[in-house]
Amino acid sequence: MILAIETSCDDTCAAVVTRAGQIASNVISSQGIHDRFGGVVPEIASRHHLELIGDAVDDALGRAGVGLPDVELVAVTRGPGLVAALLVGLATAKALAASYELPLAPVDHLHGHVAASFLEPQALEPPFVALVASGGHTFLARVLDRGPGYEVLGQTLDDAAGEAFDKGARLLGLGYPGGAALERLAREGDPEAFAFPTAARLTGLDFSFAGLKTALLYRVRDLGEVETERRRADLAASYQRAIVEALAARAERALTATGLNRLAVGGGVAANGPLRDRLSQLGVELAVPDRELCTDNAAMIASAARYVEQLPYPDYLELDVYATGERAPVPA
Ligand code: KG4
Ligand code: ZN
């Protein structure tokens, strides 16, 4: 049994997963307290992790019907993410592992998103192209095996796709995080009503969403309050279409460039219906894990931990976290 902890952002997560990738429990405690600020406040997130992590771990063990003595390996997200939030998870993992002199596996959060595809009962065998699009990250990778050595083919140069959804939702007066609400509003709108940029000038596999958000901002200003209100659904539908097109066009390019015919999608944005529809038209095998495995969770961290180096007790006690934008220090 692997006990995994994930606290890189605002969800306090713990899970128990077998070495074969069967999920025994997957606890996600969403803080839901950042909505009023229109974004995650790192200090508040980390304080809440502290309050929630003990119960999340107990809950994960309880639901799996196991105790700490049954655990063989503790896995934890080491980065990238919010430093103060990651520290709570890492300190908890170290303490739990050390108390039973267990090995510890430090996991890269992005490897976790890719490794969500290796969980049963729908484990996907490499090789495939992975598209991960969440509130914090957006990238395409060529995945040839289950380890952390996947090749990043392209990534966002500015905002993440989920961030673009959230910023658009905010401009349209929807709450935070606004991706799902924007999708709902867009159902009543015309995706062709407005032409928003899809960063088509970027010919490679990188993404850029900052220009799109600015385009919506200007459009809303030009329309004025009354007209914006009247055309909110059209704006949402057109804006969503631009994000979906940007993601789908690059996923298609990545498939062509690698010659692979399988696409795994992850991250919170994978919940988006029009994105799934669009990707399913690419004519390749499409794998989208269950929603709770797409958004941040600890089961994916346990999954990744199976394929990274495990540190024996007490070698991991000195381990530190790394922030968003930083690479894992070598050796991990
Ligand atoms: O993976 P996730 O839960 O957390 C991060 O690692 O960021 O992703 C959250 C992101 C948010 O930006 C949210 O607006 C977006 O996923 N999201 C959606 C939908 N559901 C969640 N975006 C578009 N359509 C959705 N249905
Ligand atoms: Zn994530």
Short mmCIF file of C-alpha atoms and ligand atoms in Angstrom, two decimals:
data_model
loop_
_atom_site.label_atom_id
_atom_site.label_comp_id
_atom_site.label_asym_id
_atom_site.label_seq_id
_atom_site.Cartn_x
_atom_site.Cartn_y
_atom_site.Cartn_z
CA MET A 1 0.00 0.00 0.00
CA ILE A 2 1.18 3.48 -0.85
CA LEU A 3 -0.03 6.45 1.21
CA ALA A 4 0.16 9.66 -0.81
CA ILE A 5 -0.24 13.31 0.13
CA GLU A 6 -0.78 16.27 -2.20
CA THR A 7 -0.97 19.88 -1.01
CA SER A 8 0.50 21.90 -3.88
CA CYS A 9 -2.40 24.35 -4.19
CA ASP A 10 -5.69 24.68 -2.32
CA ASP A 11 -6.90 21.08 -2.19
CA THR A 12 -5.82 18.99 0.80
CA CYS A 13 -5.49 15.48 -0.62
CA ALA A 14 -4.58 12.04 0.73
CA ALA A 15 -4.96 8.66 -0.94
CA VAL A 16 -4.15 5.00 -0.52
CA VAL A 17 -3.21 3.14 -3.70
CA THR A 18 -1.78 -0.34 -4.25
CA ARG A 19 1.44 -0.96 -6.14
CA ALA A 20 -0.66 -2.32 -8.97
CA GLY A 21 -2.46 1.03 -9.24
CA GLN A 22 -5.78 0.12 -7.61
CA ILE A 23 -7.24 3.07 -5.73
CA ALA A 24 -8.26 2.06 -2.21
CA SER A 25 -9.22 5.61 -1.23
CA ASN A 26 -8.84 9.10 -2.68
CA VAL A 27 -9.75 11.93 -0.30
CA ILE A 28 -9.96 15.49 -1.60
CA SER A 29 -10.80 18.23 0.83
CA SER A 30 -11.45 21.37 -1.22
CA GLN A 31 -10.95 24.44 0.88
CA GLY A 32 -13.58 26.50 -0.92
CA ILE A 33 -12.49 29.58 0.98
CA HIS A 34 -10.60 31.31 -1.78
CA ASP A 35 -13.62 32.08 -3.95
CA ARG A 36 -14.26 35.41 -2.29
CA PHE A 37 -10.72 36.56 -3.12
CA GLY A 38 -11.00 35.60 -6.80
CA GLY A 39 -7.94 33.35 -6.51
CA VAL A 40 -5.97 31.17 -4.12
CA VAL A 41 -4.30 33.06 -1.26
CA PRO A 42 -1.13 31.07 -0.47
CA GLU A 43 -0.94 31.88 3.22
CA ILE A 44 -4.59 31.01 3.79
CA ALA A 45 -4.23 27.82 1.76
CA SER A 46 -1.29 26.66 3.82
CA ARG A 47 -3.04 27.34 7.14
CA HIS A 48 -6.01 25.33 5.99
CA HIS A 49 -3.78 22.49 4.85
CA LEU A 50 -2.43 22.38 8.39
CA GLU A 51 -5.92 22.11 9.80
CA LEU A 52 -7.15 19.55 7.29
CA ILE A 53 -4.20 17.27 6.55
CA GLY A 54 -4.46 15.10 9.67
CA ASP A 55 -8.11 14.32 9.05
CA ALA A 56 -7.52 13.80 5.33
CA VAL A 57 -4.85 11.17 6.05
CA ASP A 58 -7.01 9.47 8.71
CA ASP A 59 -9.91 9.50 6.31
CA ALA A 60 -7.86 8.02 3.47
CA LEU A 61 -6.56 5.22 5.70
CA GLY A 62 -10.02 4.62 7.17
CA ARG A 63 -11.78 4.43 3.83
CA ALA A 64 -9.10 2.06 2.54
CA GLY A 65 -9.56 -0.07 5.66
CA VAL A 66 -5.87 0.00 6.51
CA GLY A 67 -3.65 1.43 9.24
CA LEU A 68 -0.25 3.07 9.09
CA PRO A 69 1.51 -0.27 9.78
CA ASP A 70 0.08 -1.55 6.48
CA VAL A 71 1.70 1.27 4.53
CA GLU A 72 4.94 0.38 2.71
CA LEU A 73 5.71 3.69 1.06
CA VAL A 74 4.78 7.32 1.67
CA ALA A 75 4.53 9.50 -1.43
CA VAL A 76 4.28 13.27 -1.47
CA THR A 77 4.19 16.15 -3.93
CA ARG A 78 7.46 18.02 -3.62
CA GLY A 79 6.72 20.68 -6.25
CA PRO A 80 5.95 22.67 -8.25
CA GLY A 81 3.31 24.62 -6.38
CA LEU A 82 2.82 27.11 -3.56
CA VAL A 83 5.82 26.75 -1.27
CA ALA A 84 3.99 27.21 2.03
CA ALA A 85 1.30 24.76 0.93
CA LEU A 86 3.78 22.14 -0.26
CA LEU A 87 5.70 22.39 3.02
CA VAL A 88 2.67 21.23 5.01
CA GLY A 89 2.34 18.10 2.87
CA LEU A 90 6.07 17.36 2.84
CA ALA A 91 6.45 17.81 6.61
CA THR A 92 3.45 15.56 7.22
CA ALA A 93 4.78 12.91 4.85
CA LYS A 94 8.22 12.99 6.46
CA ALA A 95 6.73 12.65 9.94
CA LEU A 96 4.48 9.74 8.97
CA ALA A 97 7.24 7.93 7.07
CA ALA A 98 9.86 8.51 9.75
CA SER A 99 7.61 7.26 12.53
CA TYR A 100 7.56 3.82 10.89
CA GLU A 101 10.97 4.16 9.22
CA LEU A 102 9.31 3.82 5.84
CA PRO A 103 10.79 4.93 2.53
CA LEU A 104 9.50 8.16 1.01
CA ALA A 105 8.97 8.97 -2.68
CA PRO A 106 9.09 12.67 -3.61
CA VAL A 107 6.86 13.25 -6.65
CA ASP A 108 6.73 16.04 -9.19
CA HIS A 109 3.16 17.33 -9.41
CA LEU A 110 3.17 17.37 -13.21
CA HIS A 111 4.40 13.77 -13.36
CA GLY A 112 1.42 13.10 -11.10
CA HIS A 113 -1.01 14.53 -13.65
CA VAL A 114 0.52 12.31 -16.34
CA ALA A 115 0.52 9.29 -14.00
CA ALA A 116 -3.22 9.66 -13.37
CA SER A 117 -3.51 7.77 -16.65
CA PHE A 118 -1.68 4.75 -15.18
CA LEU A 119 -4.31 4.09 -12.51
CA GLU A 120 -6.66 1.14 -12.70
CA PRO A 121 -9.22 0.16 -13.82
CA GLN A 122 -8.52 2.15 -16.98
CA ALA A 123 -4.72 2.24 -17.05
CA LEU A 124 -3.41 3.54 -20.34
CA GLU A 125 -0.21 2.02 -21.68
CA PRO A 126 2.45 4.34 -23.07
CA PRO A 127 3.34 5.50 -25.64
CA PHE A 128 0.87 8.38 -25.84
CA VAL A 129 0.66 12.14 -25.98
CA ALA A 130 -0.50 13.76 -22.74
CA LEU A 131 -2.32 17.07 -22.65
CA VAL A 132 -2.53 18.50 -19.14
CA ALA A 133 -4.58 21.66 -18.74
CA SER A 134 -5.42 22.96 -15.31
CA GLY A 135 -5.59 26.20 -13.38
CA GLY A 136 -1.87 26.13 -12.73
CA HIS A 137 -0.33 24.41 -15.75
CA THR A 138 -0.82 23.63 -19.40
CA PHE A 139 1.53 21.38 -21.31
CA LEU A 140 1.85 18.66 -23.91
CA ALA A 141 4.18 15.72 -23.38
CA ARG A 142 5.40 12.68 -25.25
CA VAL A 143 5.03 9.83 -22.77
CA LEU A 144 7.09 6.79 -23.71
CA ASP A 145 7.13 5.06 -20.33
CA ARG A 146 5.66 5.56 -16.87
CA GLY A 147 8.64 7.34 -15.32
CA PRO A 148 9.24 11.05 -14.82
CA GLY A 149 11.35 11.29 -17.97
CA TYR A 150 8.50 12.21 -20.31
CA GLU A 151 9.40 14.85 -22.88
CA VAL A 152 7.60 18.18 -22.59
CA LEU A 153 6.73 19.12 -26.16
CA GLY A 154 5.11 22.45 -25.43
CA GLN A 155 3.82 24.50 -22.56
CA THR A 156 2.11 27.76 -21.87
CA LEU A 157 4.22 30.87 -22.19
CA ASP A 158 1.93 32.82 -19.88
CA ASP A 159 -1.46 31.85 -18.40
CA ALA A 160 -2.63 28.28 -17.95
CA ALA A 161 -5.80 27.23 -19.81
CA GLY A 162 -7.80 27.01 -16.57
CA GLU A 163 -6.52 30.43 -15.60
CA ALA A 164 -7.76 31.74 -18.95
CA PHE A 165 -11.18 30.24 -18.19
CA ASP A 166 -11.11 31.78 -14.71
CA LYS A 167 -10.07 35.24 -15.92
CA GLY A 168 -12.70 35.18 -18.66
CA ALA A 169 -15.33 34.07 -16.17
CA ARG A 170 -14.39 36.93 -13.92
CA LEU A 171 -14.76 39.48 -16.73
CA LEU A 172 -18.20 38.04 -17.40
CA GLY A 173 -19.21 38.38 -13.77
CA LEU A 174 -19.02 34.68 -12.88
CA GLY A 175 -17.53 33.38 -9.62
CA TYR A 176 -14.11 31.83 -9.01
CA PRO A 177 -13.02 29.32 -10.20
CA GLY A 178 -15.17 30.04 -13.22
CA GLY A 179 -14.39 27.37 -15.81
CA ALA A 180 -17.47 25.24 -15.19
CA ALA A 181 -19.75 28.28 -14.88
CA LEU A 182 -18.41 29.70 -18.13
CA GLU A 183 -19.07 26.37 -19.84
CA ARG A 184 -22.68 26.45 -18.60
CA LEU A 185 -23.21 30.03 -19.74
CA ALA A 186 -21.63 29.23 -23.11
CA ARG A 187 -24.27 26.56 -23.80
CA GLU A 188 -26.78 29.30 -24.56
CA GLY A 189 -24.38 31.28 -26.73
CA ASP A 190 -23.05 31.30 -30.28
CA PRO A 191 -19.36 30.29 -30.45
CA GLU A 192 -19.04 32.10 -33.78
CA ALA A 193 -20.44 35.41 -32.53
CA PHE A 194 -17.04 36.90 -31.76
CA ALA A 195 -13.62 36.10 -33.20
CA PHE A 196 -11.13 35.71 -30.38
CA PRO A 197 -7.42 34.96 -30.95
CA THR A 198 -6.12 31.39 -30.59
CA ALA A 199 -2.43 32.34 -30.62
CA ALA A 200 -2.27 30.94 -34.16
CA ARG A 201 0.98 32.85 -34.75
CA LEU A 202 2.66 30.39 -32.38
CA THR A 203 3.53 27.68 -34.85
CA GLY A 204 5.14 25.24 -32.40
CA LEU A 205 3.57 23.38 -29.54
CA ASP A 206 3.62 26.16 -26.96
CA PHE A 207 0.46 27.85 -25.73
CA SER A 208 -0.36 31.47 -24.97
CA PHE A 209 -3.60 32.66 -23.42
CA ALA A 210 -2.72 36.16 -22.20
CA GLY A 211 -3.73 37.80 -25.51
CA LEU A 212 -7.08 36.06 -25.45
CA LYS A 213 -7.92 37.38 -22.02
CA THR A 214 -6.92 40.91 -23.10
CA ALA A 215 -9.07 40.58 -26.23
CA LEU A 216 -12.10 39.74 -24.09
CA LEU A 217 -11.34 42.65 -21.77
CA TYR A 218 -11.29 45.10 -24.71
CA ARG A 219 -14.42 43.55 -26.22
CA VAL A 220 -16.30 43.92 -22.96
CA ARG A 221 -15.18 47.56 -22.73
CA ASP A 222 -16.19 48.30 -26.31
CA LEU A 223 -19.60 46.73 -25.89
CA GLY A 224 -20.39 48.61 -22.72
CA GLU A 225 -22.27 47.32 -19.72
CA VAL A 226 -25.74 46.89 -21.21
CA GLU A 227 -24.63 45.22 -24.43
CA THR A 228 -22.13 42.99 -22.59
CA GLU A 229 -24.91 41.83 -20.31
CA ARG A 230 -27.17 41.09 -23.28
CA ARG A 231 -24.44 39.14 -25.10
CA ARG A 232 -22.79 37.40 -22.17
CA ALA A 233 -23.58 33.91 -23.46
CA ASP A 234 -22.19 34.71 -26.92
CA LEU A 235 -19.05 36.13 -25.34
CA ALA A 236 -18.64 33.05 -23.15
CA ALA A 237 -19.20 30.65 -26.06
CA SER A 238 -16.77 32.47 -28.37
CA TYR A 239 -14.15 32.78 -25.65
CA GLN A 240 -14.44 29.11 -24.73
CA ARG A 241 -14.16 28.14 -28.36
CA ALA A 242 -10.87 30.04 -28.65
CA ILE A 243 -9.40 28.15 -25.67
CA VAL A 244 -10.66 24.82 -26.95
CA GLU A 245 -9.28 25.49 -30.43
CA ALA A 246 -5.90 26.52 -29.04
CA LEU A 247 -5.69 23.31 -27.00
CA ALA A 248 -7.02 21.01 -29.71
CA ALA A 249 -4.91 22.46 -32.54
CA ARG A 250 -1.71 21.93 -30.57
CA ALA A 251 -2.72 18.48 -29.38
CA GLU A 252 -3.31 17.57 -33.01
CA ARG A 253 0.08 18.98 -33.99
CA ALA A 254 1.74 17.00 -31.20
CA LEU A 255 0.10 13.79 -32.38
CA THR A 256 1.25 14.43 -35.93
CA ALA A 257 4.76 15.38 -34.87
CA THR A 258 5.20 12.27 -32.73
CA GLY A 259 3.31 9.89 -34.97
CA LEU A 260 1.39 8.67 -31.93
CA ASN A 261 -2.30 7.85 -32.08
CA ARG A 262 -3.27 8.05 -28.43
CA LEU A 263 -4.08 11.13 -26.41
CA ALA A 264 -4.50 11.25 -22.63
CA VAL A 265 -6.04 14.38 -21.17
CA GLY A 266 -5.73 15.60 -17.60
CA GLY A 267 -6.11 18.66 -15.41
CA GLY A 268 -9.32 20.39 -14.33
CA VAL A 269 -10.02 21.73 -17.83
CA ALA A 270 -10.40 18.13 -19.06
CA ALA A 271 -13.89 18.32 -17.53
CA ASN A 272 -14.89 20.75 -20.28
CA GLY A 273 -17.50 19.20 -22.58
CA PRO A 274 -16.72 21.11 -25.78
CA LEU A 275 -13.00 20.33 -25.32
CA ARG A 276 -13.75 16.62 -24.99
CA ASP A 277 -16.02 16.76 -28.04
CA ARG A 278 -13.41 18.55 -30.08
CA LEU A 279 -10.62 16.16 -29.04
CA SER A 280 -12.77 13.14 -29.76
CA GLN A 281 -12.96 14.33 -33.36
CA LEU A 282 -9.20 14.09 -33.82
CA GLY A 283 -9.57 10.48 -34.88
CA VAL A 284 -7.18 9.07 -32.26
CA GLU A 285 -7.78 7.00 -29.15
CA LEU A 286 -8.79 9.47 -26.46
CA ALA A 287 -8.42 8.71 -22.75
CA VAL A 288 -9.83 11.03 -20.13
CA PRO A 289 -9.59 9.74 -16.55
CA ASP A 290 -12.52 10.25 -14.17
CA ARG A 291 -12.99 13.84 -13.14
CA GLU A 292 -11.58 13.38 -9.63
CA LEU A 293 -8.42 11.98 -11.17
CA CYS A 294 -8.12 14.93 -13.59
CA THR A 295 -8.23 17.62 -10.93
CA ASP A 296 -5.57 17.74 -8.22
CA ASN A 297 -5.63 14.57 -6.12
CA ALA A 298 -3.27 12.31 -4.20
CA ALA A 299 -4.05 9.06 -6.05
CA MET A 300 -2.15 10.41 -9.05
CA ILE A 301 0.80 11.18 -6.77
CA ALA A 302 0.77 7.60 -5.47
CA SER A 303 0.60 6.39 -9.05
CA ALA A 304 3.67 8.42 -10.04
CA ALA A 305 5.50 7.33 -6.89
CA ARG A 306 5.57 3.78 -8.23
CA TYR A 307 7.98 4.92 -10.95
CA VAL A 308 10.33 7.30 -9.12
CA GLU A 309 13.30 6.72 -6.85
CA GLN A 310 12.32 5.95 -3.26
CA LEU A 311 14.46 7.43 -0.53
CA PRO A 312 15.14 5.14 2.45
CA TYR A 313 14.71 6.38 6.01
CA PRO A 314 16.24 8.76 7.10
CA ASP A 315 17.64 10.14 3.81
CA TYR A 316 14.54 12.21 3.05
CA LEU A 317 14.46 14.26 6.24
CA GLU A 318 16.53 17.02 4.61
CA LEU A 319 14.31 17.21 1.52
CA ASP A 320 12.93 20.61 0.50
CA VAL A 321 10.05 21.69 -1.75
CA TYR A 322 10.31 23.67 -4.99
CA ALA A 323 8.05 26.45 -6.20
CA THR A 324 6.01 26.89 -9.37
CA GLY A 325 8.37 27.78 -12.19
CA GLU A 326 11.28 25.96 -10.57
CA ARG A 327 12.61 22.62 -11.72
CA ALA A 328 13.16 19.71 -9.39
CA PRO A 329 16.59 20.05 -7.85
CA VAL A 330 18.92 17.25 -8.97
CA PRO A 331 19.29 14.73 -7.44
CA ALA A 332 15.60 14.69 -6.49
O1 KG4 B 1 -6.65 20.63 -11.96
P1 KG4 B 1 -7.40 21.67 -11.21
O2 KG4 B 1 -8.51 21.22 -10.31
O3 KG4 B 1 -6.44 22.49 -10.28
C1 KG4 B 1 -5.23 22.97 -10.69
O4 KG4 B 1 -4.21 22.23 -10.62
O5 KG4 B 1 -5.20 24.13 -11.12
O6 KG4 B 1 -7.95 22.69 -12.28
C2 KG4 B 1 -8.79 23.75 -11.92
C3 KG4 B 1 -9.07 24.56 -13.17
C4 KG4 B 1 -9.75 25.88 -12.86
O7 KG4 B 1 -9.09 26.90 -13.58
C5 KG4 B 1 -11.16 25.68 -13.37
O8 KG4 B 1 -11.78 26.86 -13.82
C6 KG4 B 1 -10.94 24.71 -14.51
O9 KG4 B 1 -9.95 23.84 -14.05
N1 KG4 B 1 -12.18 23.97 -14.84
C7 KG4 B 1 -12.82 24.07 -16.02
C8 KG4 B 1 -13.98 23.26 -15.93
N2 KG4 B 1 -13.99 22.68 -14.69
C9 KG4 B 1 -12.87 23.13 -14.04
N3 KG4 B 1 -12.53 24.76 -17.13
C10 KG4 B 1 -13.37 24.64 -18.16
N4 KG4 B 1 -14.50 23.91 -18.15
C11 KG4 B 1 -14.84 23.19 -17.07
N5 KG4 B 1 -15.96 22.45 -17.06
ZN ZN B 2 -2.46 20.26 -10.83
#
